[in-house]
XYZ file of N, CA and C in Angstrom:
783
model
N -38.384 -2.048 -3.467
C -38.750 -2.209 -2.063
C -39.187 -3.652 -1.825
N -38.793 -4.230 -0.739
C -39.201 -5.585 -0.411
C -40.690 -5.612 -0.101
N -41.376 -6.613 -0.591
C -42.812 -6.710 -0.356
C -43.178 -7.982 0.386
N -42.200 -8.802 0.697
C -42.437 -10.038 1.443
C -41.596 -10.002 2.696
N -41.958 -10.800 3.718
C -41.167 -10.805 4.948
C -39.703 -11.091 4.658
N -38.811 -10.424 5.407
C -37.372 -10.581 5.189
C -36.944 -12.024 5.290
N -37.544 -12.763 6.239
C -37.143 -14.154 6.419
C -37.412 -14.969 5.164
N -38.374 -14.532 4.355
C -38.737 -15.297 3.165
C -37.937 -14.876 1.946
N -37.158 -13.810 2.052
C -36.453 -13.292 0.890
C -35.044 -13.855 0.757
N -34.568 -14.611 1.743
C -33.220 -15.159 1.667
C -33.259 -16.672 1.846
N -32.342 -17.353 1.185
C -32.246 -18.799 1.283
C -31.376 -19.181 2.468
N -31.365 -20.466 2.769
C -30.541 -20.943 3.873
C -29.083 -20.608 3.622
N -28.608 -20.810 2.383
C -27.216 -20.507 2.058
C -26.918 -19.030 2.283
N -27.888 -18.173 1.944
C -27.698 -16.739 2.138
C -27.619 -16.387 3.619
N -28.426 -17.067 4.430
C -28.381 -16.832 5.876
C -27.001 -17.193 6.431
N -26.421 -18.265 5.898
C -25.092 -18.683 6.348
C -24.060 -17.618 5.981
N -24.173 -17.069 4.767
C -23.258 -16.013 4.343
C -23.376 -14.815 5.263
N -24.603 -14.411 5.599
C -24.819 -13.272 6.499
C -24.158 -13.524 7.847
N -24.385 -14.706 8.400
C -23.836 -15.015 9.710
C -22.309 -15.050 9.691
N -21.739 -15.648 8.636
C -20.288 -15.739 8.546
C -19.650 -14.357 8.430
N -20.213 -13.507 7.562
C -19.638 -12.183 7.367
C -19.907 -11.273 8.550
N -21.063 -11.437 9.190
C -21.355 -10.645 10.383
C -20.370 -11.008 11.497
N -20.088 -12.302 11.622
C -19.112 -12.739 12.628
C -17.724 -12.200 12.286
N -17.390 -12.219 10.991
C -16.095 -11.688 10.570
C -15.987 -10.206 10.901
N -17.088 -9.468 10.677
C -17.077 -8.030 10.966
C -16.860 -7.779 12.451
N -17.475 -8.599 13.297
C -17.318 -8.407 14.740
C -15.898 -8.720 15.193
N -15.213 -9.595 14.461
C -13.839 -9.952 14.820
C -12.905 -8.753 14.729
N -13.200 -7.824 13.840
C -12.305 -6.692 13.646
C -12.200 -5.823 14.898
N -13.228 -5.836 15.717
C -13.175 -5.025 16.938
C -12.195 -5.599 17.955
N -11.798 -6.876 17.778
C -10.885 -7.520 18.709
C -9.437 -7.534 18.206
N -9.249 -7.171 16.938
C -7.912 -7.228 16.352
C -7.030 -6.122 16.918
N -5.752 -6.451 17.122
C -4.836 -5.538 17.808
C -3.889 -4.783 16.891
N -3.660 -5.267 15.665
C -2.716 -4.602 14.778
C -3.306 -4.462 13.375
N -2.782 -3.488 12.633
C -3.226 -3.273 11.257
C -2.901 -4.473 10.384
N -1.751 -5.090 10.633
C -1.366 -6.270 9.851
C -2.372 -7.398 10.033
N -2.911 -7.530 11.235
C -3.905 -8.570 11.494
C -5.214 -8.257 10.778
N -5.554 -6.980 10.671
C -6.758 -6.589 9.924
C -6.624 -7.022 8.472
N -5.476 -6.704 7.882
C -5.231 -7.068 6.488
C -5.295 -8.578 6.296
N -4.652 -9.327 7.193
C -4.636 -10.789 7.087
C -6.047 -11.358 7.213
N -6.828 -10.817 8.149
C -8.192 -11.310 8.343
C -9.056 -11.013 7.128
N -8.945 -9.793 6.592
C -9.748 -9.433 5.426
C -9.359 -10.278 4.222
N -8.062 -10.505 4.038
C -7.600 -11.358 2.949
C -8.169 -12.761 3.074
N -8.195 -13.269 4.290
C -8.706 -14.627 4.506
C -10.170 -14.752 4.153
N -10.969 -13.766 4.535
C -12.405 -13.823 4.267
C -12.719 -13.588 2.791
N -11.975 -12.685 2.145
C -12.271 -12.364 0.746
C -11.704 -13.386 -0.227
N -10.756 -14.196 0.243
C -10.176 -15.217 -0.631
C -11.236 -16.182 -1.134
N -12.298 -16.378 -0.347
C -13.375 -17.288 -0.756
C -14.059 -16.809 -2.030
N -13.939 -15.537 -2.327
C -14.620 -14.965 -3.494
C -13.640 -14.685 -4.634
N -12.399 -15.127 -4.490
C -11.421 -14.971 -5.561
C -10.537 -13.748 -5.448
N -10.652 -12.987 -4.354
C -9.806 -11.808 -4.176
C -8.459 -12.217 -3.577
N -7.393 -11.723 -4.173
C -6.058 -12.064 -3.686
C -5.230 -10.833 -3.331
N -5.601 -9.676 -3.845
C -4.816 -8.459 -3.651
C -5.686 -7.372 -3.029
N -5.194 -6.757 -1.947
C -5.984 -5.761 -1.210
C -5.163 -4.503 -0.970
N -5.854 -3.369 -0.988
C -5.211 -2.106 -0.658
C -6.226 -1.211 0.040
N -5.837 -0.654 1.180
C -6.654 0.327 1.888
C -5.847 1.611 1.924
N -6.373 2.667 1.315
C -5.584 3.886 1.202
C -6.454 5.131 1.130
N -5.880 6.243 1.574
C -6.493 7.528 1.343
C -6.259 7.944 -0.097
N -7.022 8.927 -0.580
C -6.918 9.363 -1.964
C -6.647 10.868 -2.022
N -5.379 11.253 -1.947
C -5.054 12.677 -2.055
C -5.285 13.175 -3.482
N -5.033 14.441 -3.730
C -5.241 15.011 -5.061
C -4.308 14.325 -6.058
N -4.711 14.258 -7.336
C -3.904 13.533 -8.327
C -2.473 14.047 -8.452
N -2.276 15.343 -8.192
C -0.956 15.930 -8.364
C 0.021 15.553 -7.246
N -0.463 14.915 -6.208
C 0.391 14.553 -5.077
C 1.277 13.371 -5.455
N 2.547 13.634 -5.672
C 3.477 12.570 -6.076
C 3.742 11.587 -4.946
N 3.424 11.989 -3.736
C 3.697 11.150 -2.569
C 2.402 10.544 -2.018
N 1.496 10.208 -2.934
C 0.200 9.656 -2.549
C 0.354 8.398 -1.702
N 1.436 7.632 -1.927
C 1.611 6.360 -1.222
C 1.781 6.545 0.282
N 2.007 7.790 0.719
C 2.061 8.032 2.161
C 0.691 7.834 2.802
N -0.359 7.855 1.973
C -1.721 7.688 2.471
C -2.136 6.219 2.577
N -1.267 5.315 2.136
C -1.597 3.887 2.188
C -1.663 3.425 3.640
N -2.775 2.799 4.008
C -2.978 2.313 5.373
C -2.682 0.822 5.493
N -3.056 0.067 4.469
C -2.811 -1.383 4.442
C -2.395 -1.768 3.028
N -1.217 -2.317 2.873
C -0.728 -2.697 1.553
C -0.740 -4.206 1.405
N -1.739 -4.694 0.686
C -1.843 -6.118 0.406
C -1.762 -6.402 -1.078
N -1.277 -5.429 -1.855
C -1.029 -5.655 -3.278
C 0.232 -6.483 -3.442
N 0.276 -7.243 -4.539
C 1.521 -7.940 -4.856
C 2.595 -6.907 -5.158
N 3.807 -7.144 -4.676
C 4.846 -6.117 -4.688
C 5.301 -5.728 -6.089
N 5.307 -6.674 -7.037
C 5.737 -6.318 -8.388
C 4.747 -5.355 -9.037
N 3.454 -5.543 -8.750
C 2.452 -4.620 -9.292
C 2.530 -3.272 -8.587
N 2.710 -3.256 -7.295
C 2.820 -2.002 -6.555
C 4.015 -1.191 -7.075
N 5.136 -1.870 -7.301
C 6.336 -1.193 -7.795
C 6.079 -0.601 -9.185
N 5.435 -1.383 -10.034
C 5.116 -0.916 -11.387
C 4.161 0.280 -11.323
N 3.180 0.197 -10.472
C 2.173 1.238 -10.324
C 2.817 2.566 -9.924
N 3.754 2.493 -8.981
C 4.438 3.704 -8.504
C 5.394 4.243 -9.556
N 6.192 3.359 -10.141
C 7.195 3.787 -11.117
C 6.571 4.454 -12.337
N 5.423 3.967 -12.777
C 4.774 4.495 -13.972
C 3.839 5.670 -13.682
N 3.695 6.034 -12.417
C 2.820 7.146 -12.075
C 1.361 6.876 -12.381
N 0.945 5.616 -12.192
C -0.425 5.235 -12.533
C -1.471 5.930 -11.667
N -1.092 6.323 -10.460
C -2.076 6.907 -9.551
C -2.787 8.096 -10.176
N -2.063 8.935 -10.880
C -2.643 10.138 -11.465
C -3.656 9.831 -12.560
N -3.586 8.635 -13.133
C -4.428 8.299 -14.277
C -5.381 7.136 -14.013
N -5.353 6.591 -12.820
C -6.162 5.419 -12.480
C -7.649 5.773 -12.514
N -8.438 5.135 -13.403
C -9.872 5.455 -13.486
C -10.641 5.049 -12.237
N -10.137 4.059 -11.510
C -10.791 3.663 -10.256
C -10.637 4.765 -9.207
N -9.456 5.348 -9.143
C -9.215 6.449 -8.211
C -10.130 7.622 -8.535
N -10.233 7.956 -9.818
C -11.068 9.085 -10.232
C -12.526 8.858 -9.849
N -13.006 7.652 -10.068
C -14.403 7.369 -9.745
C -14.637 7.393 -8.236
N -13.689 6.872 -7.471
C -13.842 6.846 -6.017
C -13.895 8.258 -5.434
N -13.206 9.179 -6.055
C -13.205 10.551 -5.543
C -14.575 11.210 -5.686
N -15.292 10.867 -6.729
C -16.517 11.594 -7.063
C -17.806 10.832 -6.793
N -17.721 9.536 -6.563
C -18.936 8.747 -6.353
C -18.793 7.902 -5.092
N -19.842 7.857 -4.257
C -19.733 7.148 -2.989
C -20.045 5.657 -3.065
N -20.598 5.204 -4.201
C -21.068 3.822 -4.256
C -19.984 2.857 -4.722
N -19.900 1.679 -4.089
C -18.933 0.658 -4.515
C -19.185 0.229 -5.956
N -18.127 -0.255 -6.597
C -18.255 -0.687 -7.987
C -17.205 -1.738 -8.306
N -17.507 -2.557 -9.299
C -16.555 -3.522 -9.824
C -15.741 -2.858 -10.931
N -14.518 -3.309 -11.105
C -13.712 -2.777 -12.210
C -14.425 -3.002 -13.534
N -15.132 -4.098 -13.633
C -15.827 -4.403 -14.885
C -16.981 -3.445 -15.152
N -17.376 -2.649 -14.146
C -18.417 -1.646 -14.353
C -17.886 -0.428 -15.110
N -16.571 -0.254 -15.118
C -15.976 0.883 -15.823
C -16.136 0.700 -17.326
N -16.340 1.789 -18.026
C -16.571 1.740 -19.468
C -15.300 2.160 -20.212
N -14.635 1.207 -20.873
C -13.388 1.524 -21.585
C -13.550 2.609 -22.635
N -14.742 2.692 -23.228
C -14.938 3.646 -24.321
C -14.880 5.099 -23.864
N -15.031 5.335 -22.564
C -14.960 6.716 -22.073
C -13.650 6.989 -21.340
N -12.755 6.001 -21.289
C -11.463 6.179 -20.632
C -10.461 6.849 -21.574
N -9.543 7.571 -20.991
C -8.413 8.094 -21.756
C -7.465 6.944 -22.059
N -6.605 7.086 -23.077
C -5.627 6.024 -23.369
C -4.752 5.699 -22.156
N -4.434 6.722 -21.374
C -3.582 6.505 -20.191
C -4.316 5.708 -19.119
N -5.617 5.969 -18.968
C -6.420 5.229 -17.995
C -6.563 3.772 -18.431
N -6.748 3.542 -19.725
C -6.846 2.180 -20.236
C -5.553 1.414 -19.966
N -4.426 2.121 -20.086
C -3.137 1.475 -19.848
C -3.038 0.967 -18.422
N -3.543 1.745 -17.469
C -3.516 1.320 -16.066
C -4.256 -0.003 -15.901
N -5.455 -0.092 -16.460
C -6.259 -1.305 -16.307
C -5.647 -2.470 -17.080
N -5.093 -2.197 -18.261
C -4.466 -3.261 -19.049
C -3.263 -3.842 -18.310
N -2.452 -2.981 -17.700
C -1.274 -3.468 -16.996
C -1.653 -4.224 -15.729
N -2.767 -3.834 -15.100
C -3.242 -4.595 -13.936
C -3.542 -6.031 -14.341
N -4.133 -6.204 -15.508
C -4.440 -7.553 -15.988
C -3.157 -8.342 -16.276
N -2.107 -7.643 -16.670
C -0.830 -8.321 -16.891
C -0.282 -8.931 -15.608
N -0.745 -8.399 -14.474
C -0.310 -8.915 -13.174
C -1.398 -9.783 -12.522
N -2.235 -10.393 -13.376
C -3.286 -11.318 -12.921
C -4.306 -10.644 -12.011
N -4.535 -9.356 -12.238
C -5.597 -8.644 -11.532
C -6.633 -8.271 -12.589
N -7.466 -9.241 -12.939
C -8.394 -9.084 -14.054
C -9.667 -8.340 -13.682
N -10.006 -8.376 -12.428
C -11.196 -7.644 -11.977
C -11.009 -7.298 -10.508
N -11.798 -6.372 -10.047
C -11.667 -5.953 -8.665
C -12.923 -5.271 -8.173
N -12.933 -4.980 -6.893
C -14.039 -4.283 -6.240
C -13.463 -3.089 -5.498
N -14.030 -1.922 -5.711
C -13.621 -0.715 -4.998
C -14.756 -0.259 -4.092
N -14.444 -0.011 -2.839
C -15.415 0.489 -1.872
C -14.957 1.893 -1.453
N -15.505 2.931 -2.094
C -15.116 4.301 -1.726
C -15.631 4.651 -0.339
N -14.874 5.472 0.359
C -15.266 5.910 1.696
C -15.122 7.424 1.758
N -16.243 8.111 1.982
C -16.253 9.569 2.033
C -16.602 10.001 3.453
N -15.692 10.722 4.074
C -15.842 11.133 5.459
C -15.860 12.656 5.524
N -16.837 13.256 6.205
C -16.892 14.715 6.304
C -15.593 15.300 6.843
N -15.144 16.381 6.209
C -13.947 17.124 6.621
C -12.654 16.326 6.432
N -12.733 15.230 5.700
C -11.541 14.451 5.387
C -11.533 14.132 3.897
N -10.357 13.834 3.355
C -10.291 13.410 1.973
C -10.889 12.021 1.809
N -11.246 11.634 0.577
C -11.811 10.298 0.342
C -10.775 9.206 0.545
N -11.253 7.992 0.748
C -10.404 6.814 0.884
C -11.066 5.675 0.123
N -10.382 4.542 0.037
C -10.953 3.401 -0.676
C -10.358 2.107 -0.153
N -11.190 1.080 -0.150
C -10.728 -0.296 0.059
C -10.861 -0.988 -1.291
N -9.744 -1.449 -1.841
C -9.734 -2.103 -3.146
C -9.339 -3.562 -2.984
N -10.110 -4.440 -3.602
C -9.797 -5.871 -3.601
C -9.819 -6.354 -5.048
N -8.808 -7.113 -5.447
C -8.714 -7.557 -6.835
C -8.264 -9.007 -6.896
N -8.432 -9.597 -8.065
C -8.013 -10.981 -8.247
C -8.090 -11.414 -9.689
N -7.633 -12.611 -9.935
C -7.613 -13.164 -11.294
C -9.020 -13.507 -11.760
N -9.784 -14.175 -10.901
C -11.152 -14.576 -11.243
C -12.024 -14.424 -10.014
N -12.914 -13.449 -10.044
C -13.778 -13.161 -8.909
C -15.116 -13.876 -9.076
N -15.555 -14.518 -8.016
C -16.867 -15.170 -8.011
C -17.675 -14.559 -6.869
N -18.400 -13.508 -7.187
C -19.125 -12.732 -6.190
C -20.581 -12.631 -6.611
N -21.452 -13.327 -5.888
C -22.870 -13.321 -6.232
C -23.496 -11.970 -5.910
N -24.607 -11.623 -6.558
C -25.286 -10.356 -6.255
C -25.672 -10.249 -4.781
N -25.956 -11.385 -4.137
C -26.319 -11.353 -2.725
C -25.100 -11.099 -1.845
N -23.987 -11.767 -2.142
C -22.798 -11.648 -1.291
C -22.101 -10.308 -1.463
N -22.267 -9.686 -2.620
C -21.507 -8.471 -2.895
C -21.708 -7.366 -1.852
N -22.948 -6.975 -1.508
C -23.088 -5.911 -0.502
C -22.545 -6.305 0.868
N -22.554 -7.594 1.176
C -22.009 -8.046 2.449
C -20.488 -7.906 2.461
N -19.863 -8.250 1.339
C -18.416 -8.083 1.221
C -18.057 -6.603 1.287
N -18.860 -5.765 0.640
C -18.623 -4.319 0.700
C -18.673 -3.826 2.146
N -19.651 -4.309 2.902
C -19.766 -3.909 4.308
C -18.570 -4.394 5.121
N -18.071 -5.577 4.796
C -16.907 -6.113 5.499
C -15.675 -5.250 5.227
N -15.544 -4.771 3.988
C -14.433 -3.876 3.648
C -14.526 -2.584 4.459
N -15.732 -2.063 4.598
C -15.922 -0.846 5.391
C -15.550 -1.087 6.848
N -15.929 -2.253 7.377
C -15.608 -2.594 8.759
C -14.097 -2.690 8.947
N -13.409 -3.239 7.952
C -11.951 -3.334 8.029
C -11.329 -1.941 8.040
N -11.853 -1.052 7.228
C -11.350 0.324 7.203
C -11.530 0.984 8.567
N -12.677 0.790 9.170
C -12.929 1.353 10.496
C -11.937 0.806 11.517
N -11.644 -0.492 11.415
C -10.711 -1.109 12.357
C -9.310 -0.524 12.201
N -8.890 -0.311 10.951
C -7.567 0.272 10.706
C -7.495 1.675 11.284
N -8.534 2.474 11.057
C -8.551 3.840 11.578
C -8.517 3.842 13.109
N -9.206 2.889 13.710
C -9.195 2.789 15.174
C -7.789 2.472 15.670
N -7.135 1.531 15.024
C -5.810 1.108 15.460
C -4.746 2.175 15.212
N -4.917 2.934 14.126
C -3.930 3.956 13.790
C -4.259 5.304 14.429
N -5.404 5.380 15.128
C -5.788 6.624 15.772
C -6.098 7.740 14.801
N -6.600 7.375 13.607
C -6.839 8.377 12.572
C -8.184 9.059 12.715
N -9.219 8.259 12.959
C -10.569 8.803 13.051
C -11.328 8.069 14.133
N -12.222 8.768 14.783
C -13.051 8.140 15.811
C -14.308 7.606 15.146
N -14.139 6.444 14.464
C -15.260 5.872 13.725
C -16.030 4.843 14.533
N -15.522 4.493 15.703
C -16.168 3.453 16.479
C -17.006 4.029 17.627
N -17.271 5.332 17.588
C -17.935 5.971 18.713
C -19.427 5.697 18.747
N -19.991 5.212 17.693
C -21.421 4.973 17.697
C -21.882 4.391 16.377
N -23.181 4.121 16.235
C -23.721 3.550 15.004
C -23.666 4.554 13.854
N -23.721 4.022 12.651
C -23.720 4.869 11.459
C -25.074 5.548 11.292
N -26.135 4.802 11.533
C -27.492 5.311 11.348
C -28.041 5.920 12.632
N -28.883 6.928 12.458
C -29.607 7.462 13.599
C -30.685 6.488 14.035
N -31.280 6.731 15.205
C -32.261 5.796 15.745
C -33.465 5.631 14.823
N -34.005 6.733 14.306
C -35.166 6.623 13.430
C -34.790 5.960 12.111
N -33.590 6.232 11.620
C -33.147 5.577 10.388
C -33.030 4.069 10.600
N -32.512 3.661 11.759
C -32.410 2.234 12.061
C -33.799 1.601 12.137
N -34.748 2.326 12.682
C -36.117 1.821 12.755
C -36.686 1.598 11.357
N -36.484 2.575 10.498
C -37.004 2.470 9.126
C -36.364 1.296 8.405
N -35.048 1.145 8.552
C -34.366 0.045 7.866
C -34.776 -1.296 8.448
N -35.001 -1.360 9.767
C -35.429 -2.614 10.385
C -36.795 -3.037 9.860
N -37.715 -2.080 9.741
C -39.035 -2.406 9.205
C -38.947 -2.768 7.724
N -38.035 -2.128 6.989
C -37.828 -2.504 5.584
C -37.323 -3.939 5.489
N -36.437 -4.319 6.410
C -35.925 -5.691 6.442
C -37.026 -6.688 6.765
N -38.056 -6.225 7.460
C -39.189 -7.095 7.791
C -40.192 -7.165 6.646
N -39.882 -6.488 5.523
C -40.732 -6.577 4.348
C -41.804 -5.512 4.260
N -41.719 -4.482 5.079
C -42.739 -3.439 5.074
C -42.428 -2.386 4.015
N -43.459 -1.924 3.318
C -43.296 -0.879 2.315
C -43.173 0.474 3.000
N -42.776 1.479 2.235
C -42.651 2.829 2.790
C -43.989 3.317 3.327
N -45.067 2.981 2.625
C -46.389 3.402 3.069
C -46.766 2.775 4.409
N -46.471 1.494 4.567
C -46.792 0.790 5.814
C -45.911 1.300 6.951
N -44.641 1.510 6.657
C -43.729 2.025 7.683
C -44.196 3.389 8.163
N -44.689 4.205 7.243
C -45.193 5.531 7.615
C -46.332 5.423 8.612
N -47.211 4.451 8.411
C -48.330 4.244 9.338
C -47.819 3.763 10.691
N -46.887 2.814 10.668
C -46.339 2.264 11.915
C -45.680 3.355 12.758
N -44.908 4.218 12.099
C -44.143 5.240 12.809
C -44.898 6.565 12.950
N -46.105 6.602 12.371
C -46.940 7.805 12.454
C -46.250 9.021 11.851
N -45.678 8.812 10.663
C -45.050 9.898 9.915
C -45.545 9.813 8.471
N -45.166 10.775 7.652
C -45.583 10.768 6.254
C -44.736 9.788 5.439
N -45.300 9.338 4.318
C -44.548 8.473 3.416
C -43.310 9.199 2.891
N -43.444 10.493 2.640
C -42.301 11.289 2.182
C -41.162 11.241 3.194
N -41.496 11.312 4.489
C -40.467 11.256 5.531
C -39.744 9.920 5.514
N -40.482 8.841 5.353
C -39.864 7.508 5.288
C -38.947 7.412 4.077
N -39.432 7.892 2.927
C -38.616 7.846 1.715
C -37.345 8.683 1.871
N -37.467 9.797 2.583
C -36.297 10.640 2.848
C -35.305 9.901 3.735
N -35.805 9.207 4.767
C -34.932 8.413 5.628
C -34.216 7.332 4.820
N -34.946 6.670 3.924
C -34.346 5.607 3.119
C -33.257 6.160 2.207
N -33.475 7.344 1.690
C -32.449 7.963 0.839
C -31.183 8.252 1.640
N -31.356 8.791 2.852
C -30.204 9.076 3.707
C -29.506 7.791 4.139
N -30.285 6.754 4.391
C -29.717 5.453 4.771
C -28.822 4.919 3.658
N -29.325 4.982 2.422
C -28.537 4.493 1.286
C -27.239 5.285 1.148
N -27.317 6.589 1.346
C -26.123 7.422 1.245
C -25.111 7.073 2.329
N -25.586 6.887 3.563
C -24.682 6.602 4.674
C -24.013 5.235 4.536
N -24.752 4.273 3.999
C -24.227 2.915 3.889
C -23.585 2.650 2.535
N -23.612 3.634 1.637
C -23.022 3.434 0.316
C -23.741 2.353 -0.463
N -25.076 2.358 -0.401
C -25.890 1.343 -1.076
C -26.791 2.028 -2.097
N -26.890 1.461 -3.292
C -27.696 2.108 -4.316
C -29.131 1.600 -4.366
N -29.515 0.729 -3.443
C -30.929 0.349 -3.308
C -31.175 -0.134 -1.874
N -32.434 -0.300 -1.537
C -32.800 -0.614 -0.156
C -32.316 -2.000 0.250
N -32.402 -2.969 -0.662
C -31.995 -4.321 -0.284
C -30.509 -4.376 0.060
N -29.693 -3.640 -0.680
C -28.267 -3.610 -0.343
C -28.050 -2.901 0.985
N -28.838 -1.876 1.242
C -28.732 -1.190 2.530
C -29.073 -2.150 3.663
N -30.062 -3.006 3.448
C -30.457 -3.977 4.469
C -29.326 -4.960 4.746
N -28.738 -5.518 3.698
C -27.690 -6.512 3.902
C -26.451 -5.878 4.542
N -26.129 -4.652 4.135
C -24.998 -3.968 4.766
C -25.313 -3.646 6.220
N -26.559 -3.231 6.482
C -26.961 -2.933 7.853
C -26.856 -4.140 8.756
N -27.131 -5.315 8.204
C -27.031 -6.552 8.981
C -25.578 -6.842 9.371
N -24.667 -6.761 8.392
C -23.270 -7.067 8.674
C -22.651 -6.033 9.604
N -23.026 -4.768 9.435
C -22.456 -3.708 10.256
C -23.106 -3.608 11.630
N -24.133 -4.426 11.863
C -24.762 -4.430 13.180
C -25.740 -3.295 13.397
N -26.172 -2.637 12.321
C -27.127 -1.542 12.454
C -28.545 -2.064 12.701
N -28.844 -3.248 12.177
C -30.143 -3.905 12.378
C -29.889 -5.389 12.605
N -30.944 -6.113 12.968
C -30.844 -7.549 13.201
C -31.723 -8.303 12.229
N -31.280 -9.489 11.809
C -32.052 -10.336 10.912
C -33.114 -11.091 11.688
N -34.243 -11.309 11.028
C -35.284 -12.145 11.605
C -35.930 -11.558 12.829
N -35.978 -10.234 12.930
C -36.544 -9.608 14.118
C -37.309 -8.365 13.710
N -38.629 -8.377 13.891
C -39.454 -7.229 13.512
C -39.360 -6.101 14.506
N -38.753 -6.346 15.683
C -38.718 -5.321 16.714
C -37.457 -4.471 16.571
N -37.591 -3.206 16.867
C -36.435 -2.336 16.838
C -35.569 -2.645 18.047
N -34.265 -2.769 17.807
C -33.396 -3.296 18.866
C -32.480 -2.267 19.456
N -32.477 -1.029 18.980
C -31.600 -0.038 19.572
C -32.428 1.026 20.284
């Protein structure tokens, strides 16, 4: 939990990253085609070493026609062809993890020692195509199958601070694609409820759960419960990542102790 004012927890360079990615996220609401979404996301992620992008739904492993779920194909074509021809989808460890876990992860977070030989082959062949590491942002939507935004590259340079912001940008791109394709009504309102936004805003201001409970006149347990739900909704495994994602997604505002919604 943050114990110092939010303004004091980030450097000037970090503030610039927040502003740049927040502006990039807002641009997606103005984009008119799926191809433009892909191009914009590629442009922003290129700064961090990502060169290959894929936005796709994740049907059951037995579905031989899984590629029908692809929403944005920014993978290099020789790798995509190899992936399809070899039936890698059924054995891809990234796909398996995205189906069962909501939190984003780097390919390097996967543990080779627990992979099947077939799963290892998928990752080894990806490296043969200069995709040495990647970031997967799983997306779990009620009453729908899971989806994922995957970004990969030869050499990724993603700081611990920038990572949750990039993850939020990937989520924003997914929302834009769904809006343009008429798949889901994801733009109808904020992700967080009003009280959840209040709790996250006070957390961004450096307030502890105990202090927030006093401010909002609720129990500490209630605040902790809100924070748990916030992390789940934003796909963040700690409060600080939830704060940075909330900033980029427009759920809260930086440098403002007042609740704005």
